[in-house]
PDB file of C-alpha atoms in Angstrom:
ATOM      1  CA  SER A  29     136.901  91.021 113.520  1.00  0.00           C
ATOM      2  CA  TYR A  30     136.695  87.718 112.677  1.00  0.00           C
ATOM      3  CA  GLU A  31     136.116  85.488 110.050  1.00  0.00           C
ATOM      4  CA  LEU A  32     134.944  81.364 109.521  1.00  0.00           C
ATOM      5  CA  THR A  33     136.276  79.951 106.079  1.00  0.00           C
ATOM      6  CA  GLN A  34     133.838  77.916 104.537  1.00  0.00           C
ATOM      7  CA  PRO A  35     134.875  75.666 100.882  1.00  0.00           C
ATOM      8  CA  SER A  36     132.278  77.116  97.896  1.00  0.00           C
ATOM      9  CA  SER A  37     131.004  73.867  97.230  1.00  0.00           C
ATOM     10  CA  VAL A  38     130.829  69.974  97.977  1.00  0.00           C
ATOM     11  CA  SER A  39     129.469  67.500  96.166  1.00  0.00           C
ATOM     12  CA  VAL A  40     129.070  63.654  96.414  1.00  0.00           C
ATOM     13  CA  SER A  41     127.041  61.072  94.922  1.00  0.00           C
ATOM     14  CA  PRO A  42     123.746  59.696  97.515  1.00  0.00           C
ATOM     15  CA  GLY A  43     125.398  56.898 100.477  1.00  0.00           C
ATOM     16  CA  GLN A  44     128.499  58.868  99.863  1.00  0.00           C
ATOM     17  CA  THR A  45     129.272  60.935 102.940  1.00  0.00           C
ATOM     18  CA  ALA A  46     129.270  64.464 102.485  1.00  0.00           C
ATOM     19  CA  ARG A  47     132.509  66.380 104.591  1.00  0.00           C
ATOM     20  CA  ILE A  48     132.366  70.214 105.151  1.00  0.00           C
ATOM     21  CA  THR A  49     134.866  72.705 106.638  1.00  0.00           C
ATOM     22  CA  CYS A  50     134.785  75.465 108.815  1.00  0.00           C
ATOM     23  CA  SER A  51     137.990  77.303 109.591  1.00  0.00           C
ATOM     24  CA  GLY A  52     138.302  80.375 111.793  1.00  0.00           C
ATOM     25  CA  ASP A  53     140.458  81.807 115.161  1.00  0.00           C
ATOM     26  CA  VAL A  54     137.338  82.256 116.922  1.00  0.00           C
ATOM     27  CA  LEU A  55     136.928  77.969 116.337  1.00  0.00           C
ATOM     28  CA  ALA A  56     139.607  77.722 119.126  1.00  0.00           C
ATOM     29  CA  LYS A  57     137.378  79.145 121.812  1.00  0.00           C
ATOM     30  CA  LYS A  58     134.178  79.016 121.294  1.00  0.00           C
ATOM     31  CA  TYR A  59     131.127  76.295 119.857  1.00  0.00           C
ATOM     32  CA  ALA A  60     130.745  76.210 116.262  1.00  0.00           C
ATOM     33  CA  ARG A  61     127.384  75.763 115.240  1.00  0.00           C
ATOM     34  CA  TRP A  62     126.031  74.686 111.137  1.00  0.00           C
ATOM     35  CA  PHE A  63     122.985  75.408 109.406  1.00  0.00           C
ATOM     36  CA  GLN A  64     121.350  74.307 106.721  1.00  0.00           C
ATOM     37  CA  GLN A  65     119.232  76.476 104.497  1.00  0.00           C
ATOM     38  CA  LYS A  66     117.102  75.422 101.109  1.00  0.00           C
ATOM     39  CA  PRO A  67     115.423  77.777  98.636  1.00  0.00           C
ATOM     40  CA  GLY A  68     113.755  80.091  98.945  1.00  0.00           C
ATOM     41  CA  GLN A  69     113.561  78.754 103.459  1.00  0.00           C
ATOM     42  CA  ALA A  70     115.053  79.651 106.553  1.00  0.00           C
ATOM     43  CA  PRO A  71     117.831  78.100 107.746  1.00  0.00           C
ATOM     44  CA  VAL A  72     117.502  75.645 110.122  1.00  0.00           C
ATOM     45  CA  LEU A  73     119.801  74.476 113.246  1.00  0.00           C
ATOM     46  CA  VAL A  74     121.288  70.972 112.505  1.00  0.00           C
ATOM     47  CA  ILE A  75     124.031  71.160 114.838  1.00  0.00           C
ATOM     48  CA  TYR A  76     124.548  73.266 118.352  1.00  0.00           C
ATOM     49  CA  LYS A  77     128.046  72.793 120.617  1.00  0.00           C
ATOM     50  CA  ASP A  78     130.429  72.026 117.468  1.00  0.00           C
ATOM     51  CA  SER A  79     128.963  68.223 117.200  1.00  0.00           C
ATOM     52  CA  GLU A  80     125.345  67.897 119.555  1.00  0.00           C
ATOM     53  CA  ARG A  81     122.162  67.255 117.187  1.00  0.00           C
ATOM     54  CA  PRO A  82     119.089  69.082 118.539  1.00  0.00           C
ATOM     55  CA  SER A  83     115.776  66.839 118.158  1.00  0.00           C
ATOM     56  CA  GLY A  84     114.102  66.282 114.490  1.00  0.00           C
ATOM     57  CA  ILE A  85     117.860  66.702 112.969  1.00  0.00           C
ATOM     58  CA  PRO A  86     118.828  62.374 111.604  1.00  0.00           C
ATOM     59  CA  GLU A  87     121.569  60.938 112.841  1.00  0.00           C
ATOM     60  CA  ARG A  88     123.477  60.655 109.953  1.00  0.00           C
ATOM     61  CA  PHE A  89     124.169  64.511 110.321  1.00  0.00           C
ATOM     62  CA  SER A  90     127.273  64.753 112.836  1.00  0.00           C
ATOM     63  CA  GLY A  91     129.968  67.271 113.457  1.00  0.00           C
ATOM     64  CA  SER A  92     132.516  67.299 114.934  1.00  0.00           C
ATOM     65  CA  SER A  93     135.965  69.409 116.320  1.00  0.00           C
ATOM     66  CA  SER A  94     139.918  70.041 115.534  1.00  0.00           C
ATOM     67  CA  GLY A  95     141.066  73.377 116.848  1.00  0.00           C
ATOM     68  CA  THR A  96     140.290  75.795 114.936  1.00  0.00           C
ATOM     69  CA  THR A  97     138.228  73.506 111.987  1.00  0.00           C
ATOM     70  CA  VAL A  98     135.394  72.669 112.810  1.00  0.00           C
ATOM     71  CA  THR A  99     133.825  70.069 110.345  1.00  0.00           C
ATOM     72  CA  LEU A 100     129.668  69.011 109.221  1.00  0.00           C
ATOM     73  CA  THR A 101     129.787  65.822 108.173  1.00  0.00           C
ATOM     74  CA  ILE A 102     126.571  63.672 106.953  1.00  0.00           C
ATOM     75  CA  SER A 103     126.825  60.361 106.266  1.00  0.00           C
ATOM     76  CA  GLY A 104     125.092  58.035 102.844  1.00  0.00           C
ATOM     77  CA  ALA A 105     123.902  61.945 101.813  1.00  0.00           C
ATOM     78  CA  GLN A 106     120.553  62.108 100.070  1.00  0.00           C
ATOM     79  CA  VAL A 107     118.774  63.618  97.899  1.00  0.00           C
ATOM     80  CA  GLU A 108     117.195  65.547 100.125  1.00  0.00           C
ATOM     81  CA  ASP A 109     120.615  66.574 101.862  1.00  0.00           C
ATOM     82  CA  GLU A 110     121.389  68.953  99.027  1.00  0.00           C
ATOM     83  CA  ALA A 111     121.093  72.177 100.823  1.00  0.00           C
ATOM     84  CA  ASP A 112     123.564  75.649 101.177  1.00  0.00           C
ATOM     85  CA  TYR A 113     125.283  75.133 104.890  1.00  0.00           C
ATOM     86  CA  TYR A 114     126.723  78.059 106.951  1.00  0.00           C
ATOM     87  CA  CYS A 115     128.381  77.011 109.471  1.00  0.00           C
ATOM     88  CA  TYR A 116     128.255  80.109 112.946  1.00  0.00           C
ATOM     89  CA  SER A 117     129.875  80.665 116.163  1.00  0.00           C
ATOM     90  CA  ALA A 118     130.162  83.731 118.847  1.00  0.00           C
ATOM     91  CA  ALA A 119     132.781  86.334 119.815  1.00  0.00           C
ATOM     92  CA  ASP A 120     131.660  86.351 123.354  1.00  0.00           C
ATOM     93  CA  ASN A 121     128.880  84.536 122.373  1.00  0.00           C
ATOM     94  CA  ILE A 122     127.070  87.480 121.832  1.00  0.00           C
ATOM     95  CA  LEU A 123     129.830  88.563 118.546  1.00  0.00           C
ATOM     96  CA  GLY A 124     128.002  86.223 115.828  1.00  0.00           C
ATOM     97  CA  VAL A 125     129.951  85.612 112.663  1.00  0.00           C
ATOM     98  CA  PHE A 126     128.617  83.534 110.129  1.00  0.00           C
ATOM     99  CA  GLY A 127     131.213  81.090 107.553  1.00  0.00           C
ATOM    100  CA  GLY A 128     130.094  81.719 103.133  1.00  0.00           C
ATOM    101  CA  GLY A 129     127.952  79.037 103.465  1.00  0.00           C
ATOM    102  CA  THR A 130     128.443  75.942 101.591  1.00  0.00           C
ATOM    103  CA  LYS A 131     126.762  74.692  99.048  1.00  0.00           C
ATOM    104  CA  LEU A 132     125.928  70.836  98.881  1.00  0.00           C
ATOM    105  CA  THR A 133     125.061  68.934  95.325  1.00  0.00           C
ATOM    106  CA  VAL A 134     123.886  65.173  95.958  1.00  0.00           C
ATOM    107  CA  LEU A 135     123.902  64.170  92.802  1.00  0.00           C
TER     108      LEU A 135
ATOM    109  CA  GLU B   7     104.789  74.887 118.435  1.00  0.00           C
ATOM    110  CA  VAL B   8     107.420  78.500 118.594  1.00  0.00           C
ATOM    111  CA  GLN B   9     106.840  80.932 115.977  1.00  0.00           C
ATOM    112  CA  LEU B  10     108.759  83.701 114.427  1.00  0.00           C
ATOM    113  CA  VAL B  11     106.574  86.204 112.188  1.00  0.00           C
ATOM    114  CA  GLU B  12     108.644  89.294 110.432  1.00  0.00           C
ATOM    115  CA  SER B  13     106.746  92.032 109.105  1.00  0.00           C
ATOM    116  CA  GLY B  14     107.080  95.408 107.571  1.00  0.00           C
ATOM    117  CA  GLY B  15     109.629  94.909 105.010  1.00  0.00           C
ATOM    118  CA  GLY B  16     108.899  96.649 101.625  1.00  0.00           C
ATOM    119  CA  LEU B  17     110.892  99.115  99.011  1.00  0.00           C
ATOM    120  CA  VAL B  18     112.725 102.059 100.480  1.00  0.00           C
ATOM    121  CA  GLN B  19     114.238 105.534  98.907  1.00  0.00           C
ATOM    122  CA  PRO B  20     118.483 105.091  99.693  1.00  0.00           C
ATOM    123  CA  GLY B  21     118.132 107.075 102.869  1.00  0.00           C
ATOM    124  CA  GLY B  22     115.633 106.432 104.121  1.00  0.00           C
ATOM    125  CA  SER B  23     114.022 104.587 107.135  1.00  0.00           C
ATOM    126  CA  LEU B  24     112.276 101.486 107.641  1.00  0.00           C
ATOM    127  CA  ARG B  25     111.165  99.557 111.296  1.00  0.00           C
ATOM    128  CA  LEU B  26     110.811  95.597 111.436  1.00  0.00           C
ATOM    129  CA  SER B  27     108.797  93.516 113.621  1.00  0.00           C
ATOM    130  CA  CYS B  28     108.966  89.718 114.951  1.00  0.00           C
ATOM    131  CA  ALA B  29     105.754  89.142 117.033  1.00  0.00           C
ATOM    132  CA  ALA B  30     107.239  85.924 118.822  1.00  0.00           C
ATOM    133  CA  SER B  31     104.597  83.308 120.177  1.00  0.00           C
ATOM    134  CA  GLY B  32     104.541  79.347 121.479  1.00  0.00           C
ATOM    135  CA  PHE B  33     107.054  80.411 124.259  1.00  0.00           C
ATOM    136  CA  THR B  34     108.642  82.666 126.785  1.00  0.00           C
ATOM    137  CA  PHE B  35     109.716  86.184 124.582  1.00  0.00           C
ATOM    138  CA  SER B  36     110.887  87.440 127.672  1.00  0.00           C
ATOM    139  CA  SER B  37     113.673  84.641 129.175  1.00  0.00           C
ATOM    140  CA  TYR B  38     115.464  84.598 125.375  1.00  0.00           C
ATOM    141  CA  TRP B  39     117.847  86.717 123.717  1.00  0.00           C
ATOM    142  CA  MET B  40     116.820  87.674 120.097  1.00  0.00           C
ATOM    143  CA  SER B  41     119.009  87.938 117.148  1.00  0.00           C
ATOM    144  CA  TRP B  42     118.430  89.547 113.716  1.00  0.00           C
ATOM    145  CA  VAL B  43     120.378  87.885 110.925  1.00  0.00           C
ATOM    146  CA  ARG B  44     119.701  88.970 107.146  1.00  0.00           C
ATOM    147  CA  GLN B  45     121.285  87.525 103.714  1.00  0.00           C
ATOM    148  CA  ALA B  46     121.473  89.582 100.784  1.00  0.00           C
ATOM    149  CA  PRO B  47     119.714  88.297  97.480  1.00  0.00           C
ATOM    150  CA  GLY B  48     121.899  85.717  96.031  1.00  0.00           C
ATOM    151  CA  LYS B  49     124.207  86.194  98.829  1.00  0.00           C
ATOM    152  CA  GLY B  50     125.072  84.316 102.710  1.00  0.00           C
ATOM    153  CA  LEU B  51     124.522  85.075 106.254  1.00  0.00           C
ATOM    154  CA  GLU B  52     124.828  87.698 108.225  1.00  0.00           C
ATOM    155  CA  TRP B  53     124.588  88.234 111.598  1.00  0.00           C
ATOM    156  CA  VAL B  54     123.448  92.002 112.304  1.00  0.00           C
ATOM    157  CA  ALA B  55     122.807  92.206 116.645  1.00  0.00           C
ATOM    158  CA  ASN B  56     121.437  90.910 119.512  1.00  0.00           C
ATOM    159  CA  ILE B  57     119.624  91.825 122.219  1.00  0.00           C
ATOM    160  CA  LYS B  58     119.221  90.433 125.962  1.00  0.00           C
ATOM    161  CA  GLN B  59     116.225  89.443 127.416  1.00  0.00           C
ATOM    162  CA  ASP B  60     115.791  92.503 129.128  1.00  0.00           C
ATOM    163  CA  GLY B  61     117.135  94.713 126.469  1.00  0.00           C
ATOM    164  CA  SER B  62     119.818  95.851 128.435  1.00  0.00           C
ATOM    165  CA  GLU B  63     122.623  95.359 126.203  1.00  0.00           C
ATOM    166  CA  LYS B  64     122.817  95.498 122.075  1.00  0.00           C
ATOM    167  CA  TYR B  65     125.512  93.968 120.039  1.00  0.00           C
ATOM    168  CA  TYR B  66     125.788  95.129 116.142  1.00  0.00           C
ATOM    169  CA  VAL B  67     127.650  94.234 113.374  1.00  0.00           C
ATOM    170  CA  ASP B  68     130.086  97.110 112.397  1.00  0.00           C
ATOM    171  CA  SER B  69     128.139  97.599 109.187  1.00  0.00           C
ATOM    172  CA  VAL B  70     125.183  99.029 110.461  1.00  0.00           C
ATOM    173  CA  LYS B  71     125.891 100.270 114.034  1.00  0.00           C
ATOM    174  CA  GLY B  72     124.815 103.874 114.745  1.00  0.00           C
ATOM    175  CA  ARG B  73     122.167 103.243 111.205  1.00  0.00           C
ATOM    176  CA  PHE B  74     119.836 100.417 112.875  1.00  0.00           C
ATOM    177  CA  THR B  75     118.390 100.283 116.339  1.00  0.00           C
ATOM    178  CA  ILE B  76     117.253  96.345 117.835  1.00  0.00           C
ATOM    179  CA  SER B  77     114.733  96.551 120.256  1.00  0.00           C
ATOM    180  CA  ARG B  78     112.108  94.911 121.943  1.00  0.00           C
ATOM    181  CA  ASP B  79     108.711  94.986 123.757  1.00  0.00           C
ATOM    182  CA  ASN B  80     108.842  92.181 126.590  1.00  0.00           C
ATOM    183  CA  ALA B  81     104.591  93.349 127.034  1.00  0.00           C
ATOM    184  CA  LYS B  82     103.973  92.445 123.758  1.00  0.00           C
ATOM    185  CA  ASN B  83     106.461  88.986 122.383  1.00  0.00           C
ATOM    186  CA  SER B  84     107.670  91.353 120.301  1.00  0.00           C
ATOM    187  CA  LEU B  85     111.292  92.541 118.678  1.00  0.00           C
ATOM    188  CA  TYR B  86     112.132  94.696 116.286  1.00  0.00           C
ATOM    189  CA  LEU B  87     114.608  97.162 114.405  1.00  0.00           C
ATOM    190  CA  GLN B  88     114.127 100.207 113.338  1.00  0.00           C
ATOM    191  CA  MET B  89     117.068 100.865 109.963  1.00  0.00           C
ATOM    192  CA  ASN B  90     117.582 104.678 109.464  1.00  0.00           C
ATOM    193  CA  SER B  91     119.995 105.804 106.458  1.00  0.00           C
ATOM    194  CA  LEU B  92     119.411 102.691 104.762  1.00  0.00           C
ATOM    195  CA  ARG B  93     121.890 102.115 101.418  1.00  0.00           C
ATOM    196  CA  ALA B  94     121.396  99.889  98.842  1.00  0.00           C
ATOM    197  CA  GLU B  95     123.798  97.297 100.293  1.00  0.00           C
ATOM    198  CA  ASP B  96     121.206  97.187 102.663  1.00  0.00           C
ATOM    199  CA  THR B  97     118.810  94.967 100.268  1.00  0.00           C
ATOM    200  CA  ALA B  98     118.126  91.234 101.986  1.00  0.00           C
ATOM    201  CA  VAL B  99     116.201  89.271 103.428  1.00  0.00           C
ATOM    202  CA  TYR B 100     115.701  90.233 107.460  1.00  0.00           C
ATOM    203  CA  TYR B 101     114.984  87.125 109.475  1.00  0.00           C
ATOM    204  CA  CYS B 102     114.778  87.107 113.480  1.00  0.00           C
ATOM    205  CA  ALA B 103     115.957  84.329 115.509  1.00  0.00           C
ATOM    206  CA  ARG B 104     116.171  82.908 118.899  1.00  0.00           C
ATOM    207  CA  MET B 105     119.091  82.389 120.931  1.00  0.00           C
ATOM    208  CA  ASN B 106     118.261  79.019 123.818  1.00  0.00           C
ATOM    209  CA  SER B 107     120.172  79.236 126.710  1.00  0.00           C
ATOM    210  CA  GLY B 108     123.327  78.402 125.296  1.00  0.00           C
ATOM    211  CA  TYR B 109     122.988  80.836 122.444  1.00  0.00           C
ATOM    212  CA  ASP B 110     122.329  78.931 119.576  1.00  0.00           C
ATOM    213  CA  PRO B 111     119.675  80.910 116.705  1.00  0.00           C
ATOM    214  CA  ASP B 112     117.385  77.492 117.358  1.00  0.00           C
ATOM    215  CA  TYR B 113     114.220  79.481 115.486  1.00  0.00           C
ATOM    216  CA  TRP B 114     114.055  81.886 112.743  1.00  0.00           C
ATOM    217  CA  GLY B 115     111.194  83.373 110.917  1.00  0.00           C
ATOM    218  CA  GLN B 116     109.884  83.322 107.739  1.00  0.00           C
ATOM    219  CA  GLY B 117     111.867  86.900 107.115  1.00  0.00           C
ATOM    220  CA  THR B 118     110.655  90.164 105.074  1.00  0.00           C
ATOM    221  CA  LEU B 119     112.263  91.167 102.260  1.00  0.00           C
ATOM    222  CA  VAL B 120     114.042  94.561 101.974  1.00  0.00           C
ATOM    223  CA  THR B 121     114.824  96.541  99.018  1.00  0.00           C
ATOM    224  CA  VAL B 122     116.688  99.897  99.204  1.00  0.00           C
ATOM    225  CA  SER B 123     116.202 101.315  95.988  1.00  0.00           C
ATOM    226  CA  SER B 124     115.557 104.579  94.120  1.00  0.00           C
TER     227      SER B 124
END
């Protein structure tokens, strides 16, 4: 088995840059994805292939990778970005695993 | 517009069974891998199972192997999760998700709640 490790919480003021990390051995070989989940809603894909942004996702969301750690960066975080964020990867692209999630507070 | 609508959740006793369904529309269902992901109340996301386009390959998280079965009916644009020998720890919202060509879960349904309790 394998796992992904995220900080449980990150807090920033509006307009500041928020960075959320995710670490795990599988990330050295496989892409990471990032999901945003707001209370009572389904997750939304915000980053795939470590750093690609799906259409409709604001440019302030970006991703980067270095070795076994990936980072989700929200530049100029806004109050509406307050949510839980999960990283995800998959061994052999099939056996999925999520990080434990990070609660982002913007206030 | 891609839509995924789960159904079949509810209250079941420990040891019981339940079958979840996911109705897909707005895309060519038979061309995509599909997934089930769950989320226990107040907890994080957990990948549960994946199935290949033609159903020939299926993969499961260790905790559900031998108890859960993922399947699909491409003629009905539907994904299923048969859950047997249910335990209290299986209590969760169950989401179906489409996996795109990069194996990214790019579209999700709104989920269906399964509660295992006596």
